[in-house]
mmCIF file of C-alpha atoms in Angstrom:
data_model
loop_
_atom_site.group_PDB
_atom_site.id
_atom_site.type_symbol
_atom_site.label_atom_id
_atom_site.label_comp_id
_atom_site.label_asym_id
_atom_site.label_seq_id
_atom_site.Cartn_x
_atom_site.Cartn_y
_atom_site.Cartn_z
ATOM 1 C CA UNK A 1 7.484 -18.752 -0.295
ATOM 2 C CA UNK A 2 7.735 -18.569 -4.063
ATOM 3 C CA UNK A 3 4.174 -17.368 -4.694
ATOM 4 C CA UNK A 4 1.325 -15.694 -2.838
ATOM 5 C CA UNK A 5 -0.736 -17.806 -0.473
ATOM 6 C CA UNK A 6 -4.527 -17.980 -0.655
ATOM 7 C CA UNK A 7 -5.588 -16.083 2.450
ATOM 8 C CA UNK A 8 -9.384 -16.184 2.576
ATOM 9 C CA UNK A 9 -10.008 -19.837 3.528
ATOM 10 C CA UNK A 10 -12.482 -20.265 0.721
ATOM 11 C CA UNK A 11 -14.195 -16.895 0.913
ATOM 12 C CA UNK A 12 -13.455 -13.245 0.368
ATOM 13 C CA UNK A 13 -12.731 -11.218 3.480
ATOM 14 C CA UNK A 14 -13.576 -7.524 3.723
ATOM 15 C CA UNK A 15 -11.240 -5.231 5.636
ATOM 16 C CA UNK A 16 -11.571 -1.498 6.173
ATOM 17 C CA UNK A 17 -8.433 0.399 5.149
ATOM 18 C CA UNK A 18 -6.295 2.949 6.937
ATOM 19 C CA UNK A 19 -7.216 5.437 4.185
ATOM 20 C CA UNK A 20 -10.846 5.254 5.297
ATOM 21 C CA UNK A 21 -10.263 5.037 9.034
ATOM 22 C CA UNK A 22 -7.681 7.807 9.265
ATOM 23 C CA UNK A 23 -9.212 10.328 6.837
ATOM 24 C CA UNK A 24 -12.602 10.925 8.430
ATOM 25 C CA UNK A 25 -14.802 13.957 8.933
ATOM 26 C CA UNK A 26 -12.665 16.336 6.931
ATOM 27 C CA UNK A 27 -9.610 15.893 9.143
ATOM 28 C CA UNK A 28 -6.155 15.953 7.537
ATOM 29 C CA UNK A 29 -4.784 12.594 6.464
ATOM 30 C CA UNK A 30 -3.526 10.684 9.460
ATOM 31 C CA UNK A 31 -5.618 12.565 12.054
ATOM 32 C CA UNK A 32 -8.278 10.084 13.048
ATOM 33 C CA UNK A 33 -11.673 11.111 14.355
ATOM 34 C CA UNK A 34 -11.351 8.202 16.805
ATOM 35 C CA UNK A 35 -9.929 8.955 20.202
ATOM 36 C CA UNK A 36 -7.864 5.788 20.411
ATOM 37 C CA UNK A 37 -6.965 2.633 18.527
ATOM 38 C CA UNK A 38 -9.238 0.736 20.912
ATOM 39 C CA UNK A 39 -12.181 2.997 20.030
ATOM 40 C CA UNK A 40 -11.461 2.535 16.337
ATOM 41 C CA UNK A 41 -11.367 -1.276 16.567
ATOM 42 C CA UNK A 42 -14.597 -1.281 18.554
ATOM 43 C CA UNK A 43 -16.254 0.682 15.711
ATOM 44 C CA UNK A 44 -14.809 -1.666 13.058
ATOM 45 C CA UNK A 45 -16.201 -4.689 14.922
ATOM 46 C CA UNK A 46 -19.618 -3.045 15.258
ATOM 47 C CA UNK A 47 -19.806 -2.586 11.465
ATOM 48 C CA UNK A 48 -19.122 -6.250 10.756
ATOM 49 C CA UNK A 49 -15.791 -6.009 8.965
ATOM 50 C CA UNK A 50 -13.528 -9.052 8.947
ATOM 51 C CA UNK A 51 -10.534 -6.970 9.964
ATOM 52 C CA UNK A 52 -8.256 -4.048 9.215
ATOM 53 C CA UNK A 53 -5.752 -3.113 6.559
ATOM 54 C CA UNK A 54 -3.468 -1.130 8.814
ATOM 55 C CA UNK A 55 0.118 -1.265 10.044
ATOM 56 C CA UNK A 56 2.307 -0.211 12.935
ATOM 57 C CA UNK A 57 3.252 3.136 11.388
ATOM 58 C CA UNK A 58 -0.409 3.983 10.771
ATOM 59 C CA UNK A 59 -1.248 3.346 14.429
ATOM 60 C CA UNK A 60 1.842 5.162 15.609
ATOM 61 C CA UNK A 61 1.149 8.272 13.563
ATOM 62 C CA UNK A 62 -2.475 8.604 14.634
ATOM 63 C CA UNK A 63 -2.557 7.352 18.212
ATOM 64 C CA UNK A 64 0.824 6.564 19.791
ATOM 65 C CA UNK A 65 3.490 8.879 18.349
ATOM 66 C CA UNK A 66 6.037 8.190 21.072
ATOM 67 C CA UNK A 67 5.691 4.417 21.220
ATOM 68 C CA UNK A 68 8.467 2.093 20.173
ATOM 69 C CA UNK A 69 7.798 -0.580 17.573
ATOM 70 C CA UNK A 70 7.751 -3.402 20.168
ATOM 71 C CA UNK A 71 5.254 -1.374 22.220
ATOM 72 C CA UNK A 72 3.113 -0.793 19.126
ATOM 73 C CA UNK A 73 3.109 -4.486 18.259
ATOM 74 C CA UNK A 74 2.056 -5.424 21.785
ATOM 75 C CA UNK A 75 -0.727 -2.824 21.832
ATOM 76 C CA UNK A 76 -2.063 -3.726 18.393
ATOM 77 C CA UNK A 77 -2.123 -7.441 19.184
ATOM 78 C CA UNK A 78 -3.921 -6.860 22.489
ATOM 79 C CA UNK A 79 -6.568 -4.494 21.094
ATOM 80 C CA UNK A 80 -7.307 -6.419 17.891
ATOM 81 C CA UNK A 81 -7.663 -9.668 19.860
ATOM 82 C CA UNK A 82 -10.064 -7.992 22.293
ATOM 83 C CA UNK A 83 -12.373 -6.801 19.528
ATOM 84 C CA UNK A 84 -11.885 -9.612 17.006
ATOM 85 C CA UNK A 85 -10.547 -7.181 14.390
ATOM 86 C CA UNK A 86 -7.313 -8.721 13.096
ATOM 87 C CA UNK A 87 -4.811 -6.764 11.018
ATOM 88 C CA UNK A 88 -5.227 -8.696 7.777
ATOM 89 C CA UNK A 89 -2.660 -6.701 5.829
ATOM 90 C CA UNK A 90 -0.915 -3.382 5.375
ATOM 91 C CA UNK A 91 -0.304 -0.774 2.670
ATOM 92 C CA UNK A 92 3.207 0.579 2.099
ATOM 93 C CA UNK A 93 3.865 3.783 0.179
ATOM 94 C CA UNK A 94 7.308 3.555 -1.415
ATOM 95 C CA UNK A 95 8.845 6.616 -3.026
ATOM 96 C CA UNK A 96 11.603 6.861 -5.588
ATOM 97 C CA UNK A 97 13.577 9.987 -4.780
ATOM 98 C CA UNK A 98 15.297 11.090 -1.584
ATOM 99 C CA UNK A 99 13.228 13.246 0.795
ATOM 100 C CA UNK A 100 10.157 15.265 -0.124
ATOM 101 C CA UNK A 101 7.173 13.084 -0.900
ATOM 102 C CA UNK A 102 8.283 10.218 1.331
ATOM 103 C CA UNK A 103 7.997 12.256 4.517
ATOM 104 C CA UNK A 104 4.802 14.132 3.699
ATOM 105 C CA UNK A 105 2.462 11.773 1.846
ATOM 106 C CA UNK A 106 0.798 10.381 4.972
ATOM 107 C CA UNK A 107 0.715 13.412 7.219
ATOM 108 C CA UNK A 108 4.358 13.857 8.153
ATOM 109 C CA UNK A 109 6.444 16.975 7.768
ATOM 110 C CA UNK A 110 9.429 17.569 5.467
ATOM 111 C CA UNK A 111 12.305 15.664 6.962
ATOM 112 C CA UNK A 112 9.988 13.677 9.187
ATOM 113 C CA UNK A 113 8.606 14.317 12.666
ATOM 114 C CA UNK A 114 11.588 13.922 15.038
ATOM 115 C CA UNK A 115 9.404 11.794 17.312
ATOM 116 C CA UNK A 116 8.184 9.561 14.516
ATOM 117 C CA UNK A 117 10.640 9.662 11.630
ATOM 118 C CA UNK A 118 9.653 9.563 7.971
ATOM 119 C CA UNK A 119 6.202 8.119 7.390
ATOM 120 C CA UNK A 120 7.207 6.197 4.297
ATOM 121 C CA UNK A 121 10.229 4.561 2.777
ATOM 122 C CA UNK A 122 12.243 5.551 -0.278
ATOM 123 C CA UNK A 123 14.036 3.162 -2.611
ATOM 124 C CA UNK A 124 17.102 5.436 -2.452
ATOM 125 C CA UNK A 125 17.376 5.662 1.332
ATOM 126 C CA UNK A 126 20.537 4.208 2.853
ATOM 127 C CA UNK A 127 19.677 0.924 4.473
ATOM 128 C CA UNK A 128 16.304 0.586 2.731
ATOM 129 C CA UNK A 129 17.021 -2.883 1.367
ATOM 130 C CA UNK A 130 19.198 -4.170 4.197
ATOM 131 C CA UNK A 131 17.369 -2.988 7.322
ATOM 132 C CA UNK A 132 14.463 -0.521 6.982
ATOM 133 C CA UNK A 133 12.169 -2.570 4.751
ATOM 134 C CA UNK A 134 12.772 -5.834 6.549
ATOM 135 C CA UNK A 135 12.283 -4.297 9.988
ATOM 136 C CA UNK A 136 8.926 -2.820 8.958
ATOM 137 C CA UNK A 137 7.854 -6.134 7.486
ATOM 138 C CA UNK A 138 8.881 -8.021 10.611
ATOM 139 C CA UNK A 139 6.938 -5.742 12.964
ATOM 140 C CA UNK A 140 3.806 -5.724 10.794
ATOM 141 C CA UNK A 141 3.998 -9.501 10.480
ATOM 142 C CA UNK A 142 4.133 -9.754 14.263
ATOM 143 C CA UNK A 143 0.861 -7.776 14.364
ATOM 144 C CA UNK A 144 -0.790 -10.512 12.318
ATOM 145 C CA UNK A 145 -0.563 -9.015 8.820
ATOM 146 C CA UNK A 146 -0.785 -11.611 6.077
ATOM 147 C CA UNK A 147 -0.082 -9.451 3.025
ATOM 148 C CA UNK A 148 1.523 -6.188 1.942
ATOM 149 C CA UNK A 149 0.212 -4.043 -0.906
ATOM 150 C CA UNK A 150 2.684 -1.570 -2.370
ATOM 151 C CA UNK A 151 2.080 1.812 -3.929
ATOM 152 C CA UNK A 152 5.381 2.590 -5.652
ATOM 153 C CA UNK A 153 5.564 6.254 -6.533
ATOM 154 C CA UNK A 154 6.803 7.573 -9.851
ATOM 155 C CA UNK A 155 9.987 9.651 -9.669
ATOM 156 C CA UNK A 156 9.514 13.441 -9.921
ATOM 157 C CA UNK A 157 10.358 13.671 -13.623
ATOM 158 C CA UNK A 158 7.458 11.403 -14.531
ATOM 159 C CA UNK A 159 4.775 12.648 -12.154
ATOM 160 C CA UNK A 160 1.836 14.374 -13.882
ATOM 161 C CA UNK A 161 3.179 13.689 -17.380
ATOM 162 C CA UNK A 162 0.437 11.354 -18.585
ATOM 163 C CA UNK A 163 2.655 8.298 -18.915
ATOM 164 C CA UNK A 164 5.875 9.620 -20.478
ATOM 165 C CA UNK A 165 7.792 6.906 -18.634
ATOM 166 C CA UNK A 166 6.251 4.288 -20.924
ATOM 167 C CA UNK A 167 9.153 4.692 -23.362
ATOM 168 C CA UNK A 168 11.931 4.784 -20.750
ATOM 169 C CA UNK A 169 12.913 1.136 -20.898
ATOM 170 C CA UNK A 170 15.895 1.625 -18.607
ATOM 171 C CA UNK A 171 13.583 2.933 -15.880
ATOM 172 C CA UNK A 172 11.001 0.204 -16.476
ATOM 173 C CA UNK A 173 13.644 -2.516 -16.281
ATOM 174 C CA UNK A 174 15.078 -1.025 -13.099
ATOM 175 C CA UNK A 175 11.730 -0.832 -11.266
ATOM 176 C CA UNK A 176 10.907 -4.347 -12.485
ATOM 177 C CA UNK A 177 14.022 -5.510 -10.644
ATOM 178 C CA UNK A 178 12.973 -3.465 -7.608
ATOM 179 C CA UNK A 179 9.605 -5.224 -7.569
ATOM 180 C CA UNK A 180 11.351 -8.589 -7.609
ATOM 181 C CA UNK A 181 13.485 -7.542 -4.631
ATOM 182 C CA UNK A 182 10.475 -6.197 -2.734
ATOM 183 C CA UNK A 183 8.583 -9.422 -3.305
ATOM 184 C CA UNK A 184 11.555 -11.475 -2.128
ATOM 185 C CA UNK A 185 11.703 -9.511 1.140
ATOM 186 C CA UNK A 186 7.947 -9.914 1.655
ATOM 187 C CA UNK A 187 8.076 -13.650 0.945
ATOM 188 C CA UNK A 188 10.889 -13.993 3.500
ATOM 189 C CA UNK A 189 8.329 -12.998 6.152
ATOM 190 C CA UNK A 190 5.730 -15.450 4.825
ATOM 191 C CA UNK A 191 3.484 -12.661 3.532
ATOM 192 C CA UNK A 192 1.662 -12.253 0.238
ATOM 193 C CA UNK A 193 2.742 -9.430 -2.074
ATOM 194 C CA UNK A 194 0.785 -7.058 -4.314
ATOM 195 C CA UNK A 195 1.543 -4.005 -6.460
ATOM 196 C CA UNK A 196 -1.368 -1.570 -6.479
ATOM 197 C CA UNK A 197 -2.975 0.155 -9.472
ATOM 198 C CA UNK A 198 -2.898 3.856 -8.668
ATOM 199 C CA UNK A 199 -2.431 7.313 -10.133
ATOM 200 C CA UNK A 200 1.035 8.844 -9.614
ATOM 201 C CA UNK A 201 2.471 5.336 -9.170
ATOM 202 C CA UNK A 202 4.359 3.106 -11.601
ATOM 203 C CA UNK A 203 1.049 1.404 -12.415
ATOM 204 C CA UNK A 204 -0.569 4.676 -13.571
ATOM 205 C CA UNK A 205 0.063 3.998 -17.262
ATOM 206 C CA UNK A 206 -1.311 0.602 -18.244
ATOM 207 C CA UNK A 207 1.108 0.073 -21.120
ATOM 208 C CA UNK A 208 4.093 0.861 -18.924
ATOM 209 C CA UNK A 209 2.805 -1.391 -16.149
ATOM 210 C CA UNK A 210 2.460 -4.265 -18.604
ATOM 211 C CA UNK A 211 6.046 -3.691 -19.778
ATOM 212 C CA UNK A 212 7.181 -3.839 -16.157
ATOM 213 C CA UNK A 213 5.425 -7.190 -15.825
ATOM 214 C CA UNK A 214 7.265 -8.451 -18.900
ATOM 215 C CA UNK A 215 10.637 -7.186 -17.661
ATOM 216 C CA UNK A 216 10.247 -8.480 -14.112
ATOM 217 C CA UNK A 217 12.180 -11.718 -13.552
ATOM 218 C CA UNK A 218 9.428 -13.037 -11.257
ATOM 219 C CA UNK A 219 5.635 -13.196 -11.450
ATOM 220 C CA UNK A 220 3.863 -10.801 -9.097
ATOM 221 C CA UNK A 221 0.201 -10.239 -8.284
ATOM 222 C CA UNK A 222 -1.781 -7.001 -8.419
ATOM 223 C CA UNK A 223 -3.973 -5.170 -5.936
ATOM 224 C CA UNK A 224 -6.581 -3.597 -8.209
ATOM 225 C CA UNK A 225 -7.987 -0.258 -7.185
ATOM 226 C CA UNK A 226 -9.907 -0.038 -10.446
ATOM 227 C CA UNK A 227 -11.261 3.417 -9.563
ATOM 228 C CA UNK A 228 -7.909 4.842 -10.690
ATOM 229 C CA UNK A 229 -8.595 3.549 -14.189
ATOM 230 C CA UNK A 230 -12.375 3.778 -14.219
ATOM 231 C CA UNK A 231 -12.608 7.488 -13.482
ATOM 232 C CA UNK A 232 -10.369 8.027 -16.540
ATOM 233 C CA UNK A 233 -12.813 5.894 -18.596
ATOM 234 C CA UNK A 234 -10.297 3.055 -19.014
ATOM 235 C CA UNK A 235 -12.604 0.042 -19.060
ATOM 236 C CA UNK A 236 -11.336 -2.381 -21.721
ATOM 237 C CA UNK A 237 -8.412 -3.531 -23.818
ATOM 238 C CA UNK A 238 -5.551 -6.003 -23.740
ATOM 239 C CA UNK A 239 -3.526 -4.024 -21.198
ATOM 240 C CA UNK A 240 -6.389 -3.894 -18.703
ATOM 241 C CA UNK A 241 -7.097 -7.599 -19.235
ATOM 242 C CA UNK A 242 -3.458 -8.444 -18.574
ATOM 243 C CA UNK A 243 -3.495 -6.466 -15.336
ATOM 244 C CA UNK A 244 -6.807 -7.960 -14.199
ATOM 245 C CA UNK A 245 -5.487 -11.481 -14.827
ATOM 246 C CA UNK A 246 -3.037 -10.875 -11.966
ATOM 247 C CA UNK A 247 -5.491 -9.512 -9.412
ATOM 248 C CA UNK A 248 -5.423 -11.289 -6.053
ATOM 249 C CA UNK A 249 -6.548 -8.392 -3.865
ATOM 250 C CA UNK A 250 -8.663 -5.319 -4.452
ATOM 251 C CA UNK A 251 -9.407 -1.920 -2.988
ATOM 252 C CA UNK A 252 -12.993 -0.766 -3.462
ATOM 253 C CA UNK A 253 -14.370 2.750 -3.471
ATOM 254 C CA UNK A 254 -17.057 4.771 -5.178
ATOM 255 C CA UNK A 255 -15.779 6.550 -8.282
ATOM 256 C CA UNK A 256 -17.420 8.286 -11.239
ATOM 257 C CA UNK A 257 -16.092 8.425 -14.786
ATOM 258 C CA UNK A 258 -14.702 11.907 -15.431
ATOM 259 C CA UNK A 259 -15.749 12.742 -11.867
ATOM 260 C CA UNK A 260 -14.778 11.777 -8.357
ATOM 261 C CA UNK A 261 -11.927 9.335 -7.912
ATOM 262 C CA UNK A 262 -13.103 8.784 -4.360
ATOM 263 C CA UNK A 263 -16.671 9.870 -3.629
ATOM 264 C CA UNK A 264 -18.038 10.092 -0.103
ATOM 265 C CA UNK A 265 -21.187 7.989 0.291
#
């Protein structure tokens, strides 16, 4: 692959995300209100969704903490086939400093649960590019996933600074190269690739994100979660237009300007 494939066969498909499924009824992130993956897929089918945006690590964390990856793949394939709820794609959180955020963002503990390991991957981890990333992609592909959307976290020095990284061209050029490498690994598995618009991620500042696009040696598409811009009243301008021109996938939620980023409805 040298570019994303069109995945919808002429129509948009609507999946329900792991964020929604595994953050229900006030439970901590990753603790599902469903008793099993089978129960969850039965509910998804009953609501008429076309499928799931969920991966092996999501299922492992919430339902089968002691399962191996081959066991997870087998279970996911069996259950999703039974209910007609395919895994259409998966979200990866990628961090950019060793330890800390990578092991806690999705319900893990500092250092990782010894039975599960770190919940997310870090660009600085030994073996990230050679083994870890490609193994995760291979297993999720075996579950039927057709795309991966990436949330790439800002490094600690740029979190909560309101976009100070916009002027750090060395950083922007480096992460642009990282995006190219991530996309190459995803394309190797025959999957489509997206970078998500999101607070606390390298897409937080629109000007910086557009610079990254310019510096990247390859074209990449965007997963637009516009709520992350809309609730900050960012609704127009050349930067937003440039980002929207690359949108091939989208996350939808209810948000209010200067209010809730993610409102329960």
